Amino acid sequence: MSKALLYTALATALAGAAVTPAATAAPPAPGFEKFQFCPYETPPLQEEGTACVHSVTSSGSFTIGTTTLPIDKAIVLQGGITGIQPSPLFDAVGAPTLNSPPGKVPGGLLGIVNPAPNWPLPLWQAFWSVVNSVNDVTATMEPVQTIQTDFGAALNPNWGGDPTAVRLALRVRLQNPFLGNSCYIGSAQNPVVVKLQTGTTAPPAPTAPISGSPGSLDFIQVGNDPYAYLQNTGNILVDNTFAVPAAKGCGNIALGLPILTQLLDSLVSGAVNLKVGLPSAAGKNQAILQGDTGIAAAAYVRDGSPYQ
């Protein structure tokens, strides 16, 4: 079946899925267990045409300034949508909507911090003490705004309109005993805004465009229904048009250093920014995410397919 026909069939299936009010919370229907955390019993998903989404990114990378973070642990994006047209992603129930495990930063503390000559001696001593004991640094993506989706654009990136499939407004949390618990790149007020697409990007010159891929599309059979839900395999979502703000809040006051908190933040955050190359302008950062996505009518997840 062609992608165009699959797209049309999916839209038709979602629009025609009958909705019956749920009296009490219940597990998903057999065969739809992967959508167990979808909010299929909440009011937004009680309407016809609504759907559950379960997307797993299994590989790729996230480049911020001069540092590239490999994706070596599965990132799960899940929740509910009003349809495959532009829609907010309604939060998952019982699990994170964006489950992004902490990833190791290459080089650890030495890879993202350059001790500066103007650092006070106690700060130098604390830095090398931590490097010699716990050099590892983890980075965790945290959404700070409602995630926006357009799975129609993901399945058909050349449709002629906005190609954004998933819009993520994020902050990236860096953690290490030296950096403390409030070291962030981006914030709720000034997030890293990534507009992922499966088509070809248009970054500012002289950065070259990169291309994603819609992947392959198939319907998954559940019971006797050969078209129970859509499985999009091997999709590649990309963006190299986003800017990244400077890191702030770095430096662990719990180390008990004789340095004012504001000065500690300035010295340590400044060292992170110098090493990583932050702030980083649009075109100098890149996200490449490869994975698989399942989309099912919310009514089917809740009640089962009527064609089983």
mmCIF file of N, CA, C and O in Angstrom, residues 195-229:
data_model
loop_
_atom_site.group_PDB
_atom_site.id
_atom_site.type_symbol
_atom_site.label_atom_id
_atom_site.label_comp_id
_atom_site.label_asym_id
_atom_site.label_seq_id
_atom_site.Cartn_x
_atom_site.Cartn_y
_atom_site.Cartn_z
ATOM 1 N N LYS A 195 12.574 21.906 16.165
ATOM 2 C CA LYS A 195 11.452 21.614 15.267
ATOM 3 C C LYS A 195 11.866 20.458 14.358
ATOM 4 O O LYS A 195 12.472 20.653 13.295
ATOM 5 N N LEU A 196 11.523 19.258 14.800
ATOM 6 C CA LEU A 196 11.937 18.052 14.092
ATOM 7 C C LEU A 196 11.042 17.792 12.886
ATOM 8 O O LEU A 196 9.833 17.971 12.942
ATOM 9 N N GLN A 197 11.662 17.344 11.811
ATOM 10 C CA GLN A 197 10.911 17.009 10.611
ATOM 11 C C GLN A 197 11.537 15.801 9.924
ATOM 12 O O GLN A 197 12.686 15.431 10.201
ATOM 13 N N THR A 198 10.769 15.180 9.022
ATOM 14 C CA THR A 198 11.281 14.043 8.257
ATOM 15 C C THR A 198 11.699 14.458 6.848
ATOM 16 O O THR A 198 12.137 13.624 6.064
ATOM 17 N N GLY A 199 11.558 15.743 6.537
ATOM 18 C CA GLY A 199 11.957 16.252 5.231
ATOM 19 C C GLY A 199 13.359 16.833 5.270
ATOM 20 O O GLY A 199 14.238 16.337 5.987
ATOM 21 N N THR A 200 13.589 17.896 4.493
ATOM 22 C CA THR A 200 14.900 18.527 4.391
ATOM 23 C C THR A 200 14.865 19.898 5.050
ATOM 24 O O THR A 200 13.970 20.706 4.791
ATOM 25 N N THR A 201 15.835 20.162 5.912
ATOM 26 C CA THR A 201 15.871 21.407 6.678
ATOM 27 C C THR A 201 16.315 22.586 5.812
ATOM 28 O O THR A 201 16.854 22.408 4.713
ATOM 29 N N ALA A 202 16.124 23.791 6.341
ATOM 30 C CA ALA A 202 16.554 25.009 5.657
ATOM 31 C C ALA A 202 17.287 25.889 6.665
ATOM 32 O O ALA A 202 16.767 26.926 7.112
ATOM 33 N N PRO A 203 18.508 25.508 7.047
ATOM 34 C CA PRO A 203 19.254 26.276 8.049
ATOM 35 C C PRO A 203 19.830 27.557 7.447
ATOM 36 O O PRO A 203 19.934 27.680 6.215
ATOM 37 N N PRO A 204 20.227 28.502 8.285
ATOM 38 C CA PRO A 204 20.882 29.700 7.761
ATOM 39 C C PRO A 204 22.246 29.359 7.160
ATOM 40 O O PRO A 204 22.914 28.429 7.615
ATOM 41 N N ALA A 205 22.623 30.097 6.124
ATOM 42 C CA ALA A 205 23.929 29.895 5.503
ATOM 43 C C ALA A 205 25.033 30.210 6.523
ATOM 44 O O ALA A 205 24.850 31.045 7.406
ATOM 45 N N PRO A 206 26.170 29.519 6.440
ATOM 46 C CA PRO A 206 26.566 28.574 5.385
ATOM 47 C C PRO A 206 26.279 27.112 5.730
ATOM 48 O O PRO A 206 26.781 26.212 5.068
ATOM 49 N N THR A 207 25.463 26.857 6.764
ATOM 50 C CA THR A 207 25.167 25.481 7.160
ATOM 51 C C THR A 207 24.400 24.755 6.061
ATOM 52 O O THR A 207 23.446 25.292 5.496
ATOM 53 N N ALA A 208 24.812 23.544 5.759
ATOM 54 C CA ALA A 208 24.149 22.753 4.716
ATOM 55 C C ALA A 208 22.882 22.103 5.257
ATOM 56 O O ALA A 208 22.814 21.740 6.438
ATOM 57 N N PRO A 209 21.855 21.963 4.428
ATOM 58 C CA PRO A 209 20.636 21.263 4.860
ATOM 59 C C PRO A 209 20.929 19.794 5.160
ATOM 60 O O PRO A 209 21.873 19.210 4.631
ATOM 61 N N ILE A 210 20.115 19.212 6.015
ATOM 62 C CA ILE A 210 20.153 17.772 6.247
ATOM 63 C C ILE A 210 18.751 17.230 6.038
ATOM 64 O O ILE A 210 17.770 17.963 6.140
ATOM 65 N N SER A 211 18.661 15.946 5.739
ATOM 66 C CA SER A 211 17.361 15.348 5.418
ATOM 67 C C SER A 211 17.032 14.209 6.363
ATOM 68 O O SER A 211 17.902 13.423 6.761
ATOM 69 N N GLY A 212 15.762 14.137 6.706
ATOM 70 C CA GLY A 212 15.252 13.021 7.476
ATOM 71 C C GLY A 212 14.583 12.019 6.560
ATOM 72 O O GLY A 212 14.805 12.019 5.344
ATOM 73 N N SER A 213 13.732 11.180 7.128
ATOM 74 C CA SER A 213 13.021 10.182 6.332
ATOM 75 C C SER A 213 11.727 9.798 7.035
ATOM 76 O O SER A 213 11.730 9.598 8.260
ATOM 77 N N PRO A 214 10.621 9.688 6.272
ATOM 78 C CA PRO A 214 9.362 9.234 6.891
ATOM 79 C C PRO A 214 9.414 7.783 7.326
ATOM 80 O O PRO A 214 8.552 7.334 8.087
ATOM 81 N N GLY A 215 10.399 7.023 6.843
ATOM 82 C CA GLY A 215 10.470 5.604 7.165
ATOM 83 C C GLY A 215 9.440 4.801 6.401
ATOM 84 O O GLY A 215 8.884 5.256 5.393
ATOM 85 N N SER A 216 9.183 3.601 6.861
ATOM 86 C CA SER A 216 8.207 2.725 6.207
ATOM 87 C C SER A 216 6.929 2.669 7.034
ATOM 88 O O SER A 216 6.942 2.833 8.252
ATOM 89 N N LEU A 217 5.813 2.432 6.351
ATOM 90 C CA LEU A 217 4.501 2.454 6.988
ATOM 91 C C LEU A 217 3.783 1.128 6.796
ATOM 92 O O LEU A 217 3.728 0.589 5.687
ATOM 93 N N ASP A 218 3.229 0.617 7.864
ATOM 94 C CA ASP A 218 2.464 -0.632 7.805
ATOM 95 C C ASP A 218 1.347 -0.585 8.834
ATOM 96 O O ASP A 218 1.470 0.060 9.884
ATOM 97 N N PHE A 219 0.266 -1.288 8.535
ATOM 98 C CA PHE A 219 -0.774 -1.495 9.534
ATOM 99 C C PHE A 219 -0.479 -2.781 10.291
ATOM 100 O O PHE A 219 0.022 -3.756 9.720
ATOM 101 N N ILE A 220 -0.755 -2.772 11.573
ATOM 102 C CA ILE A 220 -0.507 -3.926 12.436
ATOM 103 C C ILE A 220 -1.825 -4.636 12.715
ATOM 104 O O ILE A 220 -2.830 -4.006 13.058
ATOM 105 N N GLN A 221 -1.808 -5.949 12.570
ATOM 106 C CA GLN A 221 -3.012 -6.733 12.814
ATOM 107 C C GLN A 221 -3.166 -7.045 14.293
ATOM 108 O O GLN A 221 -2.211 -7.412 14.980
ATOM 109 N N VAL A 222 -4.371 -6.889 14.783
ATOM 110 C CA VAL A 222 -4.734 -7.294 16.145
ATOM 111 C C VAL A 222 -5.980 -8.150 16.023
ATOM 112 O O VAL A 222 -7.019 -7.700 15.521
ATOM 113 N N GLY A 223 -5.880 -9.397 16.448
ATOM 114 C CA GLY A 223 -7.008 -10.312 16.278
ATOM 115 C C GLY A 223 -7.313 -10.499 14.811
ATOM 116 O O GLY A 223 -6.417 -10.799 14.002
ATOM 117 N N ASN A 224 -8.561 -10.290 14.424
ATOM 118 C CA ASN A 224 -8.964 -10.443 13.026
ATOM 119 C C ASN A 224 -8.944 -9.128 12.250
ATOM 120 O O ASN A 224 -9.336 -9.095 11.082
ATOM 121 N N ASP A 225 -8.508 -8.074 12.894
ATOM 122 C CA ASP A 225 -8.462 -6.770 12.227
ATOM 123 C C ASP A 225 -7.063 -6.517 11.683
ATOM 124 O O ASP A 225 -6.118 -6.281 12.457
ATOM 125 N N PRO A 226 -6.873 -6.544 10.368
ATOM 126 C CA PRO A 226 -5.537 -6.342 9.798
ATOM 127 C C PRO A 226 -5.101 -4.878 9.798
ATOM 128 O O PRO A 226 -3.952 -4.588 9.474
ATOM 129 N N TYR A 227 -6.006 -3.977 10.145
ATOM 130 C CA TYR A 227 -5.693 -2.548 10.125
ATOM 131 C C TYR A 227 -5.914 -1.915 11.500
ATOM 132 O O TYR A 227 -6.429 -0.806 11.617
ATOM 133 N N ALA A 228 -5.500 -2.613 12.554
ATOM 134 C CA ALA A 228 -5.796 -2.161 13.914
ATOM 135 C C ALA A 228 -5.091 -0.839 14.257
ATOM 136 O O ALA A 228 -5.688 0.050 14.842
ATOM 137 N N TYR A 229 -3.801 -0.745 13.928
ATOM 138 C CA TYR A 229 -3.106 0.523 14.151
ATOM 139 C C TYR A 229 -1.924 0.639 13.203
ATOM 140 O O TYR A 229 -1.493 -0.345 12.586
#
